[in-house]
Coordinates of C-alpha atoms in Angstrom, one line a residue:
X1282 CA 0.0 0.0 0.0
X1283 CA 3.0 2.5 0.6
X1284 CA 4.6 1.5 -2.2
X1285 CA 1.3 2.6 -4.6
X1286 CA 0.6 5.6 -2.7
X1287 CA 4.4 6.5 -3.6
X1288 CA 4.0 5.6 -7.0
X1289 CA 0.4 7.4 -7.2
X1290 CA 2.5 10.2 -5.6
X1291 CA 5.3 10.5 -8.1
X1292 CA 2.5 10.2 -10.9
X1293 CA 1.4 13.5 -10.3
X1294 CA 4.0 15.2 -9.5
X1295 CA 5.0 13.8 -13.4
X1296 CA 1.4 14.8 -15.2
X1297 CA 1.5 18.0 -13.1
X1298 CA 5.1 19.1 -14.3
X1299 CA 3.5 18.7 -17.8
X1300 CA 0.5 20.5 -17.0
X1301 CA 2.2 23.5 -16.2
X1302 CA 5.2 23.9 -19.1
X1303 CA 1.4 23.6 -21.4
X1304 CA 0.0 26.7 -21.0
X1305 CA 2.1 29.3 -21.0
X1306 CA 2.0 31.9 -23.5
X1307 CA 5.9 31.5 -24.6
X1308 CA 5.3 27.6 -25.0
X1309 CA 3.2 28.6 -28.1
X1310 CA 6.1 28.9 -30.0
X1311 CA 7.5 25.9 -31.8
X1312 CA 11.3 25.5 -33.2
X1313 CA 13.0 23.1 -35.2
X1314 CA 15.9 22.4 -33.0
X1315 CA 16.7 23.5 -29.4
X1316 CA 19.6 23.5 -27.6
X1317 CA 20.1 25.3 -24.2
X1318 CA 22.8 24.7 -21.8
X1319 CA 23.4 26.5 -18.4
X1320 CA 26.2 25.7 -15.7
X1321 CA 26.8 28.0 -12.7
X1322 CA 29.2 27.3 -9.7
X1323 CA 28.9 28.7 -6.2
X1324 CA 31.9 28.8 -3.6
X1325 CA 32.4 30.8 -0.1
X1326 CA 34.9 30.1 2.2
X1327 CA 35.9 30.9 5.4
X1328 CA 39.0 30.9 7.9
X1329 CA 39.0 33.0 10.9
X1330 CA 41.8 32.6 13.9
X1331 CA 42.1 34.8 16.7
X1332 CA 45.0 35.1 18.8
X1333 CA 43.5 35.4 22.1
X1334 CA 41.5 31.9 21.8
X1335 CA 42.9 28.6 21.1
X1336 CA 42.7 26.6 18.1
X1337 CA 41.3 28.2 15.0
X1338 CA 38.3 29.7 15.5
X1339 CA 36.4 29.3 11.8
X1340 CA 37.7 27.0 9.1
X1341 CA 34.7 26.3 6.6
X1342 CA 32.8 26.5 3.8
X1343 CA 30.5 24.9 0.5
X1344 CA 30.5 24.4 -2.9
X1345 CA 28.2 23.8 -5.6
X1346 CA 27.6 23.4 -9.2
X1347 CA 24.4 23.3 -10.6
X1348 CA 24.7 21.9 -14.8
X1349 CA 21.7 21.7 -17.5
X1350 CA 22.0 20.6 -21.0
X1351 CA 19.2 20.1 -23.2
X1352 CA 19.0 19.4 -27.0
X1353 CA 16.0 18.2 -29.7
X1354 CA 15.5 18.3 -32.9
X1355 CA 12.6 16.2 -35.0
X1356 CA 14.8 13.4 -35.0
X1357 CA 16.3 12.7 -31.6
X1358 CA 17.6 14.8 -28.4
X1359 CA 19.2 14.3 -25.1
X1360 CA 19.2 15.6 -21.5
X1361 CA 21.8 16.1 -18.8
X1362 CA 21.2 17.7 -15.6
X1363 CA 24.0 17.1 -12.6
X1364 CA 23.3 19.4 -8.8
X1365 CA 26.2 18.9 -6.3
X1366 CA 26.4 20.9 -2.7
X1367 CA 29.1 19.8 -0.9
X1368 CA 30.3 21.3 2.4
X1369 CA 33.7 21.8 3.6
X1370 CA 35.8 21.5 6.7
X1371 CA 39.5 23.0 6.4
X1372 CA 39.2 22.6 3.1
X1373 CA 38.4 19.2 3.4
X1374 CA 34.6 18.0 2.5
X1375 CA 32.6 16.6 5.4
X1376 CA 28.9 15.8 4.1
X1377 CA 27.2 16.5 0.3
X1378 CA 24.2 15.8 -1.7
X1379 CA 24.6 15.2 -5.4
X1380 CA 22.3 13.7 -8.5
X1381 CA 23.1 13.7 -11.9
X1382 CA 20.8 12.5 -15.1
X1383 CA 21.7 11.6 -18.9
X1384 CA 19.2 10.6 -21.2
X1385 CA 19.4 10.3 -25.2
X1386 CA 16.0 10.0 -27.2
X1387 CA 15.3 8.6 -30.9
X1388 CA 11.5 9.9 -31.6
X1389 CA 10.1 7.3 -33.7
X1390 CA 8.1 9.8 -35.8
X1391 CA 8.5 13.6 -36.6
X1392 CA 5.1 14.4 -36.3
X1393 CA 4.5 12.7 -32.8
X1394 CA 6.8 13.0 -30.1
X1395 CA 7.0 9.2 -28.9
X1396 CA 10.5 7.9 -28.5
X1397 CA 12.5 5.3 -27.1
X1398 CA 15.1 6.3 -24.7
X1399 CA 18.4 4.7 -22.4
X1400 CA 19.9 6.6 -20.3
X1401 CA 21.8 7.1 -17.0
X1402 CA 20.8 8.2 -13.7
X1403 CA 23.4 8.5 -10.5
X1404 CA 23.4 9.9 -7.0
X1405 CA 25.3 10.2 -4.2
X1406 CA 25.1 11.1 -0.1
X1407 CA 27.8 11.3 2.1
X1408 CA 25.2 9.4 4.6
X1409 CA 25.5 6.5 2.7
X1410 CA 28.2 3.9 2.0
X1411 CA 28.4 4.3 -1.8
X1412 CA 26.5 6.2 -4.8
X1413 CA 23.6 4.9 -6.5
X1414 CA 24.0 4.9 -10.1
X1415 CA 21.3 3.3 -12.8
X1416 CA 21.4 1.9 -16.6
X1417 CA 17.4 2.9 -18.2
X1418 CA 15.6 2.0 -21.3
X1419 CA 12.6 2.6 -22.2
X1420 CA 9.7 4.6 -24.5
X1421 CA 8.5 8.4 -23.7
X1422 CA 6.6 11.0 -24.9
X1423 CA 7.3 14.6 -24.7
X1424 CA 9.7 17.2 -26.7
X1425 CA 11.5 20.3 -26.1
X1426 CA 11.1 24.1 -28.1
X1427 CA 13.5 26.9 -28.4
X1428 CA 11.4 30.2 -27.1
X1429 CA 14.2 32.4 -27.1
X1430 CA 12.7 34.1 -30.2
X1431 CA 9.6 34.8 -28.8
X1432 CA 11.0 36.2 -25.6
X1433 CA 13.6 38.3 -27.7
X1434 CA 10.0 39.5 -29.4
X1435 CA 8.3 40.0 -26.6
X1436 CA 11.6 42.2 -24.9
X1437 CA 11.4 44.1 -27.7
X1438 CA 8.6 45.2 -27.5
X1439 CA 8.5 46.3 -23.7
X1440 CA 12.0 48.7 -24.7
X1441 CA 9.9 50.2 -27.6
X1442 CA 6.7 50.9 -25.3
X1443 CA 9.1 52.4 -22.4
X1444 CA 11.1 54.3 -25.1
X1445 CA 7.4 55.5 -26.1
X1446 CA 8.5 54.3 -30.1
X1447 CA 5.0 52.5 -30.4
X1448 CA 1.9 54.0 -28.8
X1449 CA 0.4 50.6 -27.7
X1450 CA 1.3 46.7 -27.3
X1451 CA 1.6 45.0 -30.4
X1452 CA -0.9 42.5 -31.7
X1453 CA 0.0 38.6 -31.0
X1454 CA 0.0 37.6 -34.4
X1455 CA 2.7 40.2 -35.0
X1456 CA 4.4 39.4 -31.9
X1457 CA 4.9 35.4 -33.3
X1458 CA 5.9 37.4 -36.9
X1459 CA 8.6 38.9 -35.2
X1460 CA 9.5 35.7 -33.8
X1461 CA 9.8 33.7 -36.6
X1462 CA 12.0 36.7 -38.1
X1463 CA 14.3 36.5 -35.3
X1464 CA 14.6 32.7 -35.7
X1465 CA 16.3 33.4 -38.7
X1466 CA 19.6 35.0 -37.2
X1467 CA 21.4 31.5 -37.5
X1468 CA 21.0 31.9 -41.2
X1469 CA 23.2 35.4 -40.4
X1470 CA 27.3 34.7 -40.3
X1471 CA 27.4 39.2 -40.3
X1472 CA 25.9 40.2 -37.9
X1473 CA 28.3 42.0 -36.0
X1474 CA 29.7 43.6 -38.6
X1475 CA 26.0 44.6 -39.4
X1476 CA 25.0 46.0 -36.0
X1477 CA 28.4 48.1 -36.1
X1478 CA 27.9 49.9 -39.5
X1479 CA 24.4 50.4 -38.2
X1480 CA 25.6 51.8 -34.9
X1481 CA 27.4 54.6 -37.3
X1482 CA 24.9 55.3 -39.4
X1483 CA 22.6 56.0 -36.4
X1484 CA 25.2 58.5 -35.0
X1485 CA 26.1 60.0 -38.6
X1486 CA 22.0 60.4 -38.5
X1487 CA 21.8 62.4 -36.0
X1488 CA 19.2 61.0 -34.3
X1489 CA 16.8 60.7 -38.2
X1490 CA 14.8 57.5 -39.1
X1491 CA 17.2 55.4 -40.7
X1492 CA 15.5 52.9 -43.2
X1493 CA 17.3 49.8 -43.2
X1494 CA 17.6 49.9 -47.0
X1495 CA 20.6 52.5 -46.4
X1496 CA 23.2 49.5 -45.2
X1497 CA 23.8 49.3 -48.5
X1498 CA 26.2 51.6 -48.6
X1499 CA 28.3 50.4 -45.8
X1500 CA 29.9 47.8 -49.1
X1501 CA 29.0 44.8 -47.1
X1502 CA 27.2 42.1 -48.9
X1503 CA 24.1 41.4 -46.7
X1504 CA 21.3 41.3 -48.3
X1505 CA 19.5 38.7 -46.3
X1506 CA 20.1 40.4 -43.2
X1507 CA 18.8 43.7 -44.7
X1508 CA 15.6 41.9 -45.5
X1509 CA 15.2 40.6 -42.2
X1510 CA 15.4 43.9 -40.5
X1511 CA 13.5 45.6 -43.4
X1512 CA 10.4 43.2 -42.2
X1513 CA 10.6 43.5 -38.4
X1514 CA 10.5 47.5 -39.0
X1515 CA 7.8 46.7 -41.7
X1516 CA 5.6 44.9 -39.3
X1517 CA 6.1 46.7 -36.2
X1518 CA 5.5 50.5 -38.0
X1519 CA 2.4 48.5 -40.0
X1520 CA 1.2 47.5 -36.5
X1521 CA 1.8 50.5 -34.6
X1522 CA 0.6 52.9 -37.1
X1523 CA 4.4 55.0 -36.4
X1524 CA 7.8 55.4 -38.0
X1525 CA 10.6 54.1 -35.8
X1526 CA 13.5 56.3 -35.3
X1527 CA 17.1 55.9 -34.6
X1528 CA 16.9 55.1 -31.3
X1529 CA 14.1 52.3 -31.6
X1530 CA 15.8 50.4 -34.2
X1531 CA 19.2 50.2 -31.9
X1532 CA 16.9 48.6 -29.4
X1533 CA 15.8 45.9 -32.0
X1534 CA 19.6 45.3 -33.4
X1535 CA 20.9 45.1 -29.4
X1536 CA 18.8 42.4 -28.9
X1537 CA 19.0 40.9 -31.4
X1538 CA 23.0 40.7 -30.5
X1539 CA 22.2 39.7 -26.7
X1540 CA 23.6 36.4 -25.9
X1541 CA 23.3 34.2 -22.4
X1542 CA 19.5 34.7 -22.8
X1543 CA 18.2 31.3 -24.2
X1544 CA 14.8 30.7 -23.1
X1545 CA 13.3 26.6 -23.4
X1546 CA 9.6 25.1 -23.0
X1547 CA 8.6 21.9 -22.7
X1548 CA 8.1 18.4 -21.2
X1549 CA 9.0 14.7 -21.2
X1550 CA 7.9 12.0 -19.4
X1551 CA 9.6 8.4 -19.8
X1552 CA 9.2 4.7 -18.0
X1553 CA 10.8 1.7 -19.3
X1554 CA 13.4 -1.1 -16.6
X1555 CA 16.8 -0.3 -15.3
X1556 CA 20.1 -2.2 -13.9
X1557 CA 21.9 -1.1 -10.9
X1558 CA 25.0 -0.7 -11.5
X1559 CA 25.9 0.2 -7.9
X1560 CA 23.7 -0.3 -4.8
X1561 CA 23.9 3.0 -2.3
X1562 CA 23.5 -0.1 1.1
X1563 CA 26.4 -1.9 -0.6
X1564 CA 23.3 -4.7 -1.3
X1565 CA 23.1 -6.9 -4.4
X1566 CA 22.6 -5.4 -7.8
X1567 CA 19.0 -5.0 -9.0
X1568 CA 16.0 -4.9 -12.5
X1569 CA 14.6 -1.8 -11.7
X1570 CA 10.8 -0.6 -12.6
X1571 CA 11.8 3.1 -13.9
X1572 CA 9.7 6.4 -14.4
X1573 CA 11.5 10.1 -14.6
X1574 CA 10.2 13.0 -16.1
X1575 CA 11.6 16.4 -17.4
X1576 CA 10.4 20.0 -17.4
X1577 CA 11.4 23.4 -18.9
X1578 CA 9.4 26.4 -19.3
X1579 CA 9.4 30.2 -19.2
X1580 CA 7.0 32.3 -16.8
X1581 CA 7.9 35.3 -18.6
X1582 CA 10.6 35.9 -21.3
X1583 CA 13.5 36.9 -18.1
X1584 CA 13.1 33.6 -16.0
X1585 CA 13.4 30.0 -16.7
X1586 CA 12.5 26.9 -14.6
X1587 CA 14.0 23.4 -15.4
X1588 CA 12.6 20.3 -12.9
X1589 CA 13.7 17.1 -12.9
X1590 CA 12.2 13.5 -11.1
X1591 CA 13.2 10.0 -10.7
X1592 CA 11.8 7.5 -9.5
X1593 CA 13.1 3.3 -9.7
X1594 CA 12.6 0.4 -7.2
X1595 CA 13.4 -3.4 -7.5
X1596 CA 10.6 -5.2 -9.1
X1597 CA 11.4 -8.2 -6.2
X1598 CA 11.4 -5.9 -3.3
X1599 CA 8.0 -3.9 -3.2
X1600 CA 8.9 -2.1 -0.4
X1601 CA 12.5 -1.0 -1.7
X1602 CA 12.6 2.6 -3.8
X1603 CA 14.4 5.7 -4.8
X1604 CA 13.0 8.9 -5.1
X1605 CA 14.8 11.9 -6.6
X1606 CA 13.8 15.2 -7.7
X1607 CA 16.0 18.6 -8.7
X1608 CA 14.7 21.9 -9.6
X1609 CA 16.4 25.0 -11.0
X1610 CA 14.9 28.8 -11.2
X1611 CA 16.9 32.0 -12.6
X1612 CA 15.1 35.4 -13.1
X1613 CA 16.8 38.2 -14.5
X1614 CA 15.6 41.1 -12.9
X1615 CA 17.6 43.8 -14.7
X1616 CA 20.5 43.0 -17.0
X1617 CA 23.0 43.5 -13.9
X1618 CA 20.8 41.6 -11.2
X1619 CA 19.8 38.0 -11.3
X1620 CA 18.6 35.5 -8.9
X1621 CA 19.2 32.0 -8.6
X1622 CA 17.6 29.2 -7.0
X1623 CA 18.4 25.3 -6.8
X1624 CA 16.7 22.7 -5.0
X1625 CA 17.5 19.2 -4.6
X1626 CA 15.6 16.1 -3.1
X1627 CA 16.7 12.3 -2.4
X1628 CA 15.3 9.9 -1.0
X1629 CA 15.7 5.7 -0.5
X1630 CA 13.5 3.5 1.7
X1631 CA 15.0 0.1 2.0
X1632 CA 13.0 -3.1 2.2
X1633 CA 12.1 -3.3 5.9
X1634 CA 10.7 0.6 5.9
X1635 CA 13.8 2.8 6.8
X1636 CA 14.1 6.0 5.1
X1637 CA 16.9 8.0 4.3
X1638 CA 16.1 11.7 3.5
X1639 CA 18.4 14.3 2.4
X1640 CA 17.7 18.2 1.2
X1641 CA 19.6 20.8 -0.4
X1642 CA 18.4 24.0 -0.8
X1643 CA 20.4 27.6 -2.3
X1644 CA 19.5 31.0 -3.0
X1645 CA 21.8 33.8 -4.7
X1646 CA 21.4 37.1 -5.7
X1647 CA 24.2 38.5 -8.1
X1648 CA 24.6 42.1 -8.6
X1649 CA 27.2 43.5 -11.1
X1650 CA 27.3 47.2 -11.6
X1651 CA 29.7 49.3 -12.8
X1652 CA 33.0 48.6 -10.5
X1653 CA 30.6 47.0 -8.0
X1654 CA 29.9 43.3 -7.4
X1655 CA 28.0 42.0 -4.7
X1656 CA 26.3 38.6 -3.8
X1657 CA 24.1 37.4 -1.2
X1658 CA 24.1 33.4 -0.6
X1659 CA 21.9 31.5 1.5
X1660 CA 22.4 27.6 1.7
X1661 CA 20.4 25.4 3.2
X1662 CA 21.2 21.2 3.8
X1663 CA 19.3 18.8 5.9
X1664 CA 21.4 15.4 6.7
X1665 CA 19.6 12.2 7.5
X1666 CA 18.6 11.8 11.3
X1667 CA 19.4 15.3 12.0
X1668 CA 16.3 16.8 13.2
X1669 CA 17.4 20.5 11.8
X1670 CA 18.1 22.5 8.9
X1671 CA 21.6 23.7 8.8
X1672 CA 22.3 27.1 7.2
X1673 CA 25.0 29.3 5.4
X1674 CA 24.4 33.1 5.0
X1675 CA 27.3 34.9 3.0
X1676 CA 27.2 39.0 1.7
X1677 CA 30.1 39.5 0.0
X1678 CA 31.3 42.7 -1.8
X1679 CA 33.8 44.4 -4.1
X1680 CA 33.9 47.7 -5.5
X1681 CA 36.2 50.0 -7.4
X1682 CA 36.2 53.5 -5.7
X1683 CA 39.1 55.3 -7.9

């Protein structure tokens, strides 16, 4: 009965993770291929001795690295994701929480997106004799989009309503138009070049309309890229019912030269057997019953959320499971401020009902400004049998006065 309440459990934590990447308004737009990849690493560390005590006084600290990797196109794709928090003792590491996931996909048909999977999935406690790590294979259903366009759209059009270029929000049809003109930039092997004769001819302007047609006489060859930004004026001037000026169309060409932004929606779910390849309780080797599933999607065209859950058990030992789940959440909230959030969950009840529970929890807020940088860390880690949270709290700051 505890084992199907687990399993009914895990279920819908699976169909709810697909429910919401569904409806959000970014997720309407669709992409050929995708690829998105994200890795971030976290360290603070400190020694403290005073004189008039004995011993040293403060000798610690934590790491993590948080990796995602993501990639599909209409024939086949594959995901990694990997969170590690480990803490640290005279430079020495003393307890740590880390999962890791690979999985390759071959979709059996373009226009559906059912595939057959294998892949690998491994974890590790320091509560526990040795990591669990797990051969899959299996079908699923579920495929991943590239929204960066959209949310390069979308961005574009808040700069030109606070810049007061269009009176009024553009319509979604020509939101999606712009869009799909923006997903042409891998076509574009210029554009840098581009941007910086534009750049010039914006300042030789004086701050006039510039109509895009005018590149031409820059001598660069780039006739593609003049049509695609002689249709994103062309639909945004058609929809706004106003000329854009200098100014308006830097906005567009600065975006479209941002980078570090990528933006992913969608969802996977996937069940098939497994092999252990090691036992965390030093037991004997395993089949597995396997189900996982994988999320991405984007609130709003600054933020992205990527989930990821596990679960496996022995098909001999009803009782016996693993349970694993990591989440990830970064909002940008200006171009020098971002937050960061990273949440990890394991946990393995053996055959007679013992449970081994371990959390990991960080939060960081990264300000870069000018000749200032300053970040505030929060980490938080609760070990097996240990009735508390434990908690690291770190400000640091460095700033350029002269």
């Amino acid at each position: 009965m505890k084992r199907l309440i687990q399993v009914s459990l895990f279920m819908i934590l699976v169909c709810g993770m697909g429910a919401l990447a569904k409806p959000l308004s970014l997720c309407d737009f669709q992409s050929m291929e995708t690829h998105f990849r994200d890795m971030r690493l976290s360290f603070n560390y400190r020694y403290f001795n005073d004189a008039s005590t004995e011993g040293i006084d403060v000798r610690s600290g934590r790491i993590a690295v948080a990796y995602n990797e993501l990639s599909d196109t209409l024939s086949e794709g594959f995901t990694l994701a990997g969170n590690i928090e480990i803490s640290l003792s005279d430079f020495t590491p003393v307890s740590g929480l880390g999962q890791g996931a690979g999985t390759l996909r071959h979709y059996l048909s373009e226009e559906q997106p059912l595939f057959g999977f294998g892949g690998l999935e491994a974890s590790f406690t320091t509560s526990l004799p040795q990591p669990h790590i797990e051969l899959r294979a299996g079908v699923g259903y579920g495929r991943f989009s590239d929204v960066t366009p959209l949310a390069k759209a979308l961005r574009i059009e808040h700069k030109l309503l606070k810049l007061e270029a269009i009176p009024d929000t553009l319509p979604d049809a020509v939101i999606m138009a712009l869009a799909e003109q923006i997903s042409r930039r891998a076509e574009f092997t210029n554009l840098k070049e581009l941007m910086g004769a534009i750049q010039t001819l914006i300042e030789q302007a004086s701050g006039t309309s510039i109509d895009p047609l005018s590149l031409v006489m820059v001598g660069v060859d780039l006739k593609t890229l003049n049509e695609l930004l002689l249709n994103m004026e062309g639909l945004i001037e058609e929809a706004s019912g106003t000329t854009l000026n200098a100014q308006a169309l830097l906005v567009i060409q600065d975006e479209m030269l941002r980078t570090g932004d990528e933006k992913n929606c969608g969802w996977a779910v996937q069940g098939g057997i497994g092999y252990e390849l090691s036992d965390p309780y030093g037991g004997t080797r395993d089949l597995l019953l396997t189900a996982s599933a994988d999320a991405a999607f984007a609130p709003d065209p600054d933020s992205q959320i990527l989930l990821h859950a596990s679960f496996s058990g022995p098909l001999a030992a009803i009782q016996e499971n693993t349970l694993g789940l990591t989440s990830s959440y970064v909002y940008a909230l200006t171009d020098q401020l971002a937050f960061h959030a990273d949440y990890a969950l394991e946990c393995m009840t053996k055959d007679e009902g013992s449970m081994n529970v371990s959390h990991s929890a960080s939060f960081e807020l990264a300000l870069g400004f000018g000749g200032a940088n300053v970040a505030l860390q929060l980490a938080l880690t609760k070990e097996p049998d240990v009735p508390g949270w434990s908690s690291d709290f770190t400000i640091s700051m460095a700033m350029d006065l002269l």
